[in-house]
PDB file of C-alpha atoms in Angstrom:
ATOM      1  CA  MET A   1      37.842  59.092 -13.934  1.00 51.00           C
ATOM      2  CA  SER A   2      36.535  57.335 -16.815  1.00 54.00           C
ATOM      3  CA  GLU A   3      36.317  53.547 -17.210  1.00 60.00           C
ATOM      4  CA  GLU A   4      38.386  52.008 -19.302  1.00 63.00           C
ATOM      5  CA  VAL A   5      36.672  49.598 -21.754  1.00 62.00           C
ATOM      6  CA  THR A   6      38.548  46.405 -22.090  1.00 72.00           C
ATOM      7  CA  PRO A   7      38.091  44.133 -25.101  1.00 74.00           C
ATOM      8  CA  ARG A   8      36.956  41.390 -22.599  1.00 75.00           C
ATOM      9  CA  ARG A   9      34.680  43.504 -20.727  1.00 76.00           C
ATOM     10  CA  ALA A  10      33.172  44.511 -24.137  1.00 71.00           C
ATOM     11  CA  LYS A  11      32.723  40.905 -25.203  1.00 76.00           C
ATOM     12  CA  ASN A  12      30.979  39.935 -21.867  1.00 82.00           C
ATOM     13  CA  GLU A  13      28.508  43.285 -22.353  1.00 83.00           C
ATOM     14  CA  ALA A  14      27.353  42.087 -25.923  1.00 81.00           C
ATOM     15  CA  TRP A  15      27.335  38.501 -25.074  1.00 82.00           C
ATOM     16  CA  GLU A  16      25.068  39.630 -22.101  1.00 83.00           C
ATOM     17  CA  TRP A  17      22.927  41.606 -24.541  1.00 85.00           C
ATOM     18  CA  ILE A  18      22.581  38.588 -27.019  1.00 86.00           C
ATOM     19  CA  LYS A  19      21.325  36.310 -24.374  1.00 82.00           C
ATOM     20  CA  ALA A  20      18.821  38.640 -23.455  1.00 84.00           C
ATOM     21  CA  LEU A  21      17.946  39.414 -26.988  1.00 85.00           C
ATOM     22  CA  GLY A  22      17.596  35.677 -27.581  1.00 82.00           C
ATOM     23  CA  ILE A  23      15.370  34.998 -24.294  1.00 84.00           C
ATOM     24  CA  ALA A  24      13.083  38.155 -25.181  1.00 83.00           C
ATOM     25  CA  ILE A  25      12.269  36.339 -28.853  1.00 84.00           C
ATOM     26  CA  ALA A  26      12.002  33.070 -27.348  1.00 80.00           C
ATOM     27  CA  LEU A  27       9.425  34.165 -24.658  1.00 78.00           C
ATOM     28  CA  ALA A  28       7.770  36.180 -27.520  1.00 77.00           C
ATOM     29  CA  PHE A  29       7.484  32.865 -29.714  1.00 76.00           C
ATOM     30  CA  VAL A  30       6.004  30.938 -26.654  1.00 71.00           C
ATOM     31  CA  ILE A  31       3.619  33.588 -25.612  1.00 69.00           C
ATOM     32  CA  ARG A  32       2.349  34.119 -29.238  1.00 67.00           C
ATOM     33  CA  THR A  33       2.293  30.377 -30.219  1.00 65.00           C
ATOM     34  CA  PHE A  34       0.488  29.204 -27.136  1.00 65.00           C
ATOM     35  CA  LEU A  35      -0.858  31.900 -24.804  1.00 71.00           C
ATOM     36  CA  PHE A  36      -2.111  34.960 -26.812  1.00 79.00           C
ATOM     37  CA  ALA A  37      -2.408  36.197 -30.144  1.00 86.00           C
ATOM     38  CA  PRO A  38      -3.441  39.611 -31.806  1.00 88.00           C
ATOM     39  CA  PHE A  39      -6.529  39.224 -34.240  1.00 91.00           C
ATOM     40  CA  ILE A  40      -8.110  41.641 -36.522  1.00 90.00           C
ATOM     41  CA  VAL A  41     -11.675  41.915 -37.444  1.00 93.00           C
ATOM     42  CA  GLU A  42     -12.457  41.747 -41.012  1.00 92.00           C
ATOM     43  CA  GLY A  43     -15.689  42.451 -41.906  1.00 92.00           C
ATOM     44  CA  GLU A  44     -19.244  42.834 -40.149  1.00 93.00           C
ATOM     45  CA  SER A  45     -20.483  39.790 -39.463  1.00 93.00           C
ATOM     46  CA  MET A  46     -19.995  40.273 -35.563  1.00 95.00           C
ATOM     47  CA  GLU A  47     -21.652  43.791 -35.668  1.00 92.00           C
ATOM     48  CA  THR A  48     -22.672  45.664 -33.254  1.00 89.00           C
ATOM     49  CA  THR A  49     -20.359  43.360 -30.803  1.00 93.00           C
ATOM     50  CA  LEU A  50     -17.249  43.521 -32.767  1.00 94.00           C
ATOM     51  CA  HIS A  51     -16.445  45.818 -35.325  1.00 94.00           C
ATOM     52  CA  ASN A  52     -14.326  45.657 -38.622  1.00 96.00           C
ATOM     53  CA  ALA A  53     -10.726  46.605 -38.388  1.00 95.00           C
ATOM     54  CA  GLU A  54     -10.635  46.215 -34.323  1.00 96.00           C
ATOM     55  CA  LYS A  55      -7.825  44.477 -32.965  1.00 95.00           C
ATOM     56  CA  LEU A  56      -8.335  41.840 -30.261  1.00 94.00           C
ATOM     57  CA  VAL A  57      -6.460  39.988 -27.784  1.00 92.00           C
ATOM     58  CA  VAL A  58      -7.455  36.081 -28.586  1.00 93.00           C
ATOM     59  CA  ASN A  59      -6.509  33.694 -25.499  1.00 93.00           C
ATOM     60  CA  LYS A  60      -5.002  30.619 -27.105  1.00 91.00           C
ATOM     61  CA  ALA A  61      -4.001  28.866 -23.670  1.00 88.00           C
ATOM     62  CA  ILE A  62      -7.733  28.302 -23.320  1.00 88.00           C
ATOM     63  CA  VAL A  63      -8.015  25.641 -25.708  1.00 85.00           C
ATOM     64  CA  TYR A  64      -5.820  23.251 -24.103  1.00 85.00           C
ATOM     65  CA  LEU A  65      -7.717  23.670 -20.766  1.00 88.00           C
ATOM     66  CA  SER A  66     -10.997  23.443 -21.719  1.00 90.00           C
ATOM     67  CA  GLU A  67     -13.619  23.273 -24.478  1.00 91.00           C
ATOM     68  CA  PRO A  68     -15.354  26.566 -25.582  1.00 95.00           C
ATOM     69  CA  GLU A  69     -18.724  27.341 -23.806  1.00 95.00           C
ATOM     70  CA  ARG A  70     -21.977  28.547 -25.391  1.00 96.00           C
ATOM     71  CA  GLY A  71     -21.828  32.423 -25.560  1.00 95.00           C
ATOM     72  CA  ASP A  72     -17.769  32.496 -26.237  1.00 96.00           C
ATOM     73  CA  ILE A  73     -16.414  34.613 -29.237  1.00 97.00           C
ATOM     74  CA  ILE A  74     -14.318  32.152 -30.540  1.00 97.00           C
ATOM     75  CA  VAL A  75     -11.432  32.626 -33.306  1.00 96.00           C
ATOM     76  CA  PHE A  76     -11.069  29.422 -35.765  1.00 95.00           C
ATOM     77  CA  HIS A  77      -9.649  28.153 -38.812  1.00 94.00           C
ATOM     78  CA  ALA A  78     -12.093  28.309 -41.411  1.00 91.00           C
ATOM     79  CA  GLU A  79     -10.353  28.250 -44.817  1.00 87.00           C
ATOM     80  CA  ALA A  80      -6.719  27.210 -45.359  1.00 84.00           C
ATOM     81  CA  LYS A  81      -5.541  30.837 -44.834  1.00 88.00           C
ATOM     82  CA  ARG A  82      -8.152  32.990 -43.213  1.00 91.00           C
ATOM     83  CA  ASP A  83      -9.974  32.720 -39.774  1.00 93.00           C
ATOM     84  CA  TYR A  84     -12.844  33.226 -38.422  1.00 95.00           C
ATOM     85  CA  ILE A  85     -14.595  35.104 -35.444  1.00 96.00           C
ATOM     86  CA  LYS A  86     -17.920  33.712 -34.161  1.00 97.00           C
ATOM     87  CA  ARG A  87     -20.268  33.397 -31.257  1.00 97.00           C
ATOM     88  CA  VAL A  88     -20.592  29.782 -29.801  1.00 97.00           C
ATOM     89  CA  ILE A  89     -24.312  28.780 -29.937  1.00 97.00           C
ATOM     90  CA  GLY A  90     -24.310  24.979 -29.532  1.00 97.00           C
ATOM     91  CA  VAL A  91     -21.760  22.385 -27.933  1.00 97.00           C
ATOM     92  CA  ALA A  92     -21.729  18.807 -28.744  1.00 97.00           C
ATOM     93  CA  GLY A  93     -24.935  17.231 -27.858  1.00 97.00           C
ATOM     94  CA  ASP A  94     -27.081  20.192 -28.318  1.00 97.00           C
ATOM     95  CA  THR A  95     -29.882  20.827 -30.741  1.00 97.00           C
ATOM     96  CA  VAL A  96     -29.959  24.155 -32.449  1.00 97.00           C
ATOM     97  CA  GLU A  97     -33.196  25.781 -33.896  1.00 97.00           C
ATOM     98  CA  VAL A  98     -34.486  29.267 -34.957  1.00 96.00           C
ATOM     99  CA  LYS A  99     -38.131  29.613 -35.579  1.00 95.00           C
ATOM    100  CA  ASP A 100     -39.997  33.126 -35.927  1.00 92.00           C
ATOM    101  CA  ASP A 101     -36.511  34.843 -35.158  1.00 93.00           C
ATOM    102  CA  VAL A 102     -36.224  33.116 -31.898  1.00 94.00           C
ATOM    103  CA  LEU A 103     -33.013  30.673 -30.718  1.00 96.00           C
ATOM    104  CA  TYR A 104     -33.920  27.547 -29.557  1.00 97.00           C
ATOM    105  CA  LEU A 105     -31.284  25.596 -27.639  1.00 97.00           C
ATOM    106  CA  ASN A 106     -32.399  22.167 -26.916  1.00 97.00           C
ATOM    107  CA  GLY A 107     -36.058  23.117 -27.142  1.00 95.00           C
ATOM    108  CA  LYS A 108     -35.674  26.118 -24.983  1.00 97.00           C
ATOM    109  CA  ALA A 109     -36.059  29.785 -25.765  1.00 96.00           C
ATOM    110  CA  VAL A 110     -32.567  31.473 -25.649  1.00 95.00           C
ATOM    111  CA  GLU A 111     -32.101  35.090 -24.419  1.00 94.00           C
ATOM    112  CA  GLU A 112     -29.529  36.939 -26.758  1.00 94.00           C
ATOM    113  CA  PRO A 113     -29.372  40.463 -25.677  1.00 93.00           C
ATOM    114  CA  TYR A 114     -26.106  41.273 -27.686  1.00 93.00           C
ATOM    115  CA  LEU A 115     -28.570  40.951 -30.685  1.00 94.00           C
ATOM    116  CA  GLU A 116     -31.093  43.924 -29.408  1.00 92.00           C
ATOM    117  CA  LYS A 117     -29.539  46.393 -32.090  1.00 92.00           C
ATOM    118  CA  ASN A 118     -29.264  44.396 -34.856  1.00 93.00           C
ATOM    119  CA  ARG A 119     -32.721  42.689 -34.094  1.00 91.00           C
ATOM    120  CA  GLU A 120     -34.363  46.648 -34.367  1.00 92.00           C
ATOM    121  CA  GLN A 121     -32.654  47.188 -37.646  1.00 92.00           C
ATOM    122  CA  ALA A 122     -33.938  43.820 -39.327  1.00 92.00           C
ATOM    123  CA  LYS A 123     -37.428  44.534 -37.879  1.00 91.00           C
ATOM    124  CA  ALA A 124     -37.335  47.981 -39.192  1.00 93.00           C
ATOM    125  CA  GLN A 125     -36.560  46.593 -42.531  1.00 92.00           C
ATOM    126  CA  GLY A 126     -39.622  44.171 -41.890  1.00 92.00           C
ATOM    127  CA  ILE A 127     -37.366  40.902 -42.372  1.00 93.00           C
ATOM    128  CA  PRO A 128     -36.309  38.678 -39.323  1.00 92.00           C
ATOM    129  CA  LEU A 129     -32.776  38.714 -38.099  1.00 93.00           C
ATOM    130  CA  THR A 130     -32.411  34.900 -38.373  1.00 92.00           C
ATOM    131  CA  GLU A 131     -34.011  33.287 -40.852  1.00 92.00           C
ATOM    132  CA  ASP A 132     -35.621  29.514 -39.593  1.00 94.00           C
ATOM    133  CA  PHE A 133     -33.516  26.595 -39.628  1.00 94.00           C
ATOM    134  CA  GLY A 134     -32.916  23.523 -37.904  1.00 86.00           C
ATOM    135  CA  PRO A 135     -33.337  21.708 -35.809  1.00 96.00           C
ATOM    136  CA  ILE A 136     -29.523  20.298 -35.925  1.00 96.00           C
ATOM    137  CA  THR A 137     -27.694  18.520 -33.410  1.00 97.00           C
ATOM    138  CA  VAL A 138     -24.058  19.435 -33.033  1.00 98.00           C
ATOM    139  CA  PRO A 139     -22.197  16.510 -33.285  1.00 97.00           C
ATOM    140  CA  GLU A 140     -19.487  15.237 -30.745  1.00 97.00           C
ATOM    141  CA  GLY A 141     -15.862  17.272 -31.016  1.00 96.00           C
ATOM    142  CA  GLN A 142     -17.626  20.235 -32.873  1.00 97.00           C
ATOM    143  CA  ILE A 143     -19.795  23.377 -31.722  1.00 98.00           C
ATOM    144  CA  PHE A 144     -22.230  25.629 -33.690  1.00 98.00           C
ATOM    145  CA  VAL A 145     -21.324  29.000 -34.353  1.00 98.00           C
ATOM    146  CA  MET A 146     -23.124  32.170 -35.445  1.00 96.00           C
ATOM    147  CA  GLY A 147     -21.991  35.741 -36.116  1.00 96.00           C
ATOM    148  CA  ASP A 148     -23.849  38.492 -33.944  1.00 95.00           C
ATOM    149  CA  ASN A 149     -25.108  40.026 -37.166  1.00 95.00           C
ATOM    150  CA  ARG A 150     -27.047  37.084 -38.604  1.00 94.00           C
ATOM    151  CA  LEU A 151     -28.013  39.056 -41.441  1.00 92.00           C
ATOM    152  CA  ASN A 152     -24.346  39.247 -42.945  1.00 90.00           C
ATOM    153  CA  SER A 153     -22.548  36.442 -41.511  1.00 93.00           C
ATOM    154  CA  ARG A 154     -21.023  33.118 -42.852  1.00 94.00           C
ATOM    155  CA  ASP A 155     -21.309  30.623 -40.119  1.00 95.00           C
ATOM    156  CA  SER A 156     -22.600  27.049 -38.918  1.00 96.00           C
ATOM    157  CA  ARG A 157     -25.804  27.682 -40.798  1.00 95.00           C
ATOM    158  CA  SER A 158     -24.004  27.809 -44.079  1.00 93.00           C
ATOM    159  CA  ILE A 159     -20.380  25.917 -43.454  1.00 94.00           C
ATOM    160  CA  GLY A 160     -21.922  23.495 -40.828  1.00 94.00           C
ATOM    161  CA  PRO A 161     -20.712  23.091 -37.154  1.00 97.00           C
ATOM    162  CA  VAL A 162     -17.057  23.419 -36.600  1.00 97.00           C
ATOM    163  CA  SER A 163     -14.653  20.841 -35.355  1.00 96.00           C
ATOM    164  CA  LEU A 164     -12.708  21.590 -31.826  1.00 96.00           C
ATOM    165  CA  ASP A 165      -9.450  21.194 -33.156  1.00 94.00           C
ATOM    166  CA  LYS A 166     -10.000  24.106 -35.824  1.00 96.00           C
ATOM    167  CA  VAL A 167     -10.480  26.454 -32.854  1.00 96.00           C
ATOM    168  CA  VAL A 168      -7.681  28.854 -32.360  1.00 94.00           C
ATOM    169  CA  GLY A 169      -8.872  30.569 -29.062  1.00 94.00           C
ATOM    170  CA  ARG A 170     -11.438  32.663 -27.222  1.00 96.00           C
ATOM    171  CA  SER A 171     -11.575  36.561 -27.854  1.00 94.00           C
ATOM    172  CA  GLU A 172     -10.742  38.180 -24.687  1.00 93.00           C
ATOM    173  CA  PHE A 173     -10.662  42.049 -25.323  1.00 91.00           C
ATOM    174  CA  VAL A 174     -10.599  44.956 -27.627  1.00 93.00           C
ATOM    175  CA  PHE A 175      -7.105  46.733 -27.414  1.00 92.00           C
ATOM    176  CA  TRP A 176      -7.725  49.177 -30.920  1.00 91.00           C
ATOM    177  CA  PRO A 177      -8.793  51.713 -31.565  1.00 91.00           C
ATOM    178  CA  LEU A 178      -8.034  52.907 -28.146  1.00 87.00           C
ATOM    179  CA  ASP A 179     -10.986  54.705 -27.571  1.00 90.00           C
ATOM    180  CA  SER A 180     -13.142  51.287 -28.057  1.00 89.00           C
ATOM    181  CA  ILE A 181     -10.677  49.154 -25.408  1.00 90.00           C
ATOM    182  CA  ARG A 182     -13.204  46.628 -23.753  1.00 90.00           C
ATOM    183  CA  MET A 183     -13.542  43.075 -22.774  1.00 85.00           C
ATOM    184  CA  THR A 184     -15.557  40.902 -25.167  1.00 89.00           C
ATOM    185  CA  ARG A 185     -16.323  38.285 -22.407  1.00 74.00           C
TER     186      ARG A 185
END
């Protein structure tokens, strides 16, 4: 025996589907607005850590819980219609300086193992990876950021420190292409 579909039952089923779809859309909106968002890397400023056209997940909730820390890879509003992705080098009160291709933070040399490949390439070309600059003291409510590809990065060396209210979130992991899935922290 087949079950007969009454108009009332069809109406209830349609209403259930509409509610489920509405809840799913609302959840997707909340998750994308406040928790996580996809981001596409544009350009080569974070080579060799991140590559052009890679897709990654940005943790937006972290900006509500804590301020970015040194070493975090963050996304921030750099221009009216463009976001940048860079590494946090210094936080409020830090003094940042580069001398002879060595980063100094508050007067102490900083190890930057993520720059190894780029440093080797620059050395082979007979140029420093990072030109001398500073010292620069990071103002309260701001951070100092630089790309890992120091020879090809528009960052705090040219645009100045970034206001914390411009930070979108912290990069967590690359999810595309599939053969490159990895954590970025």
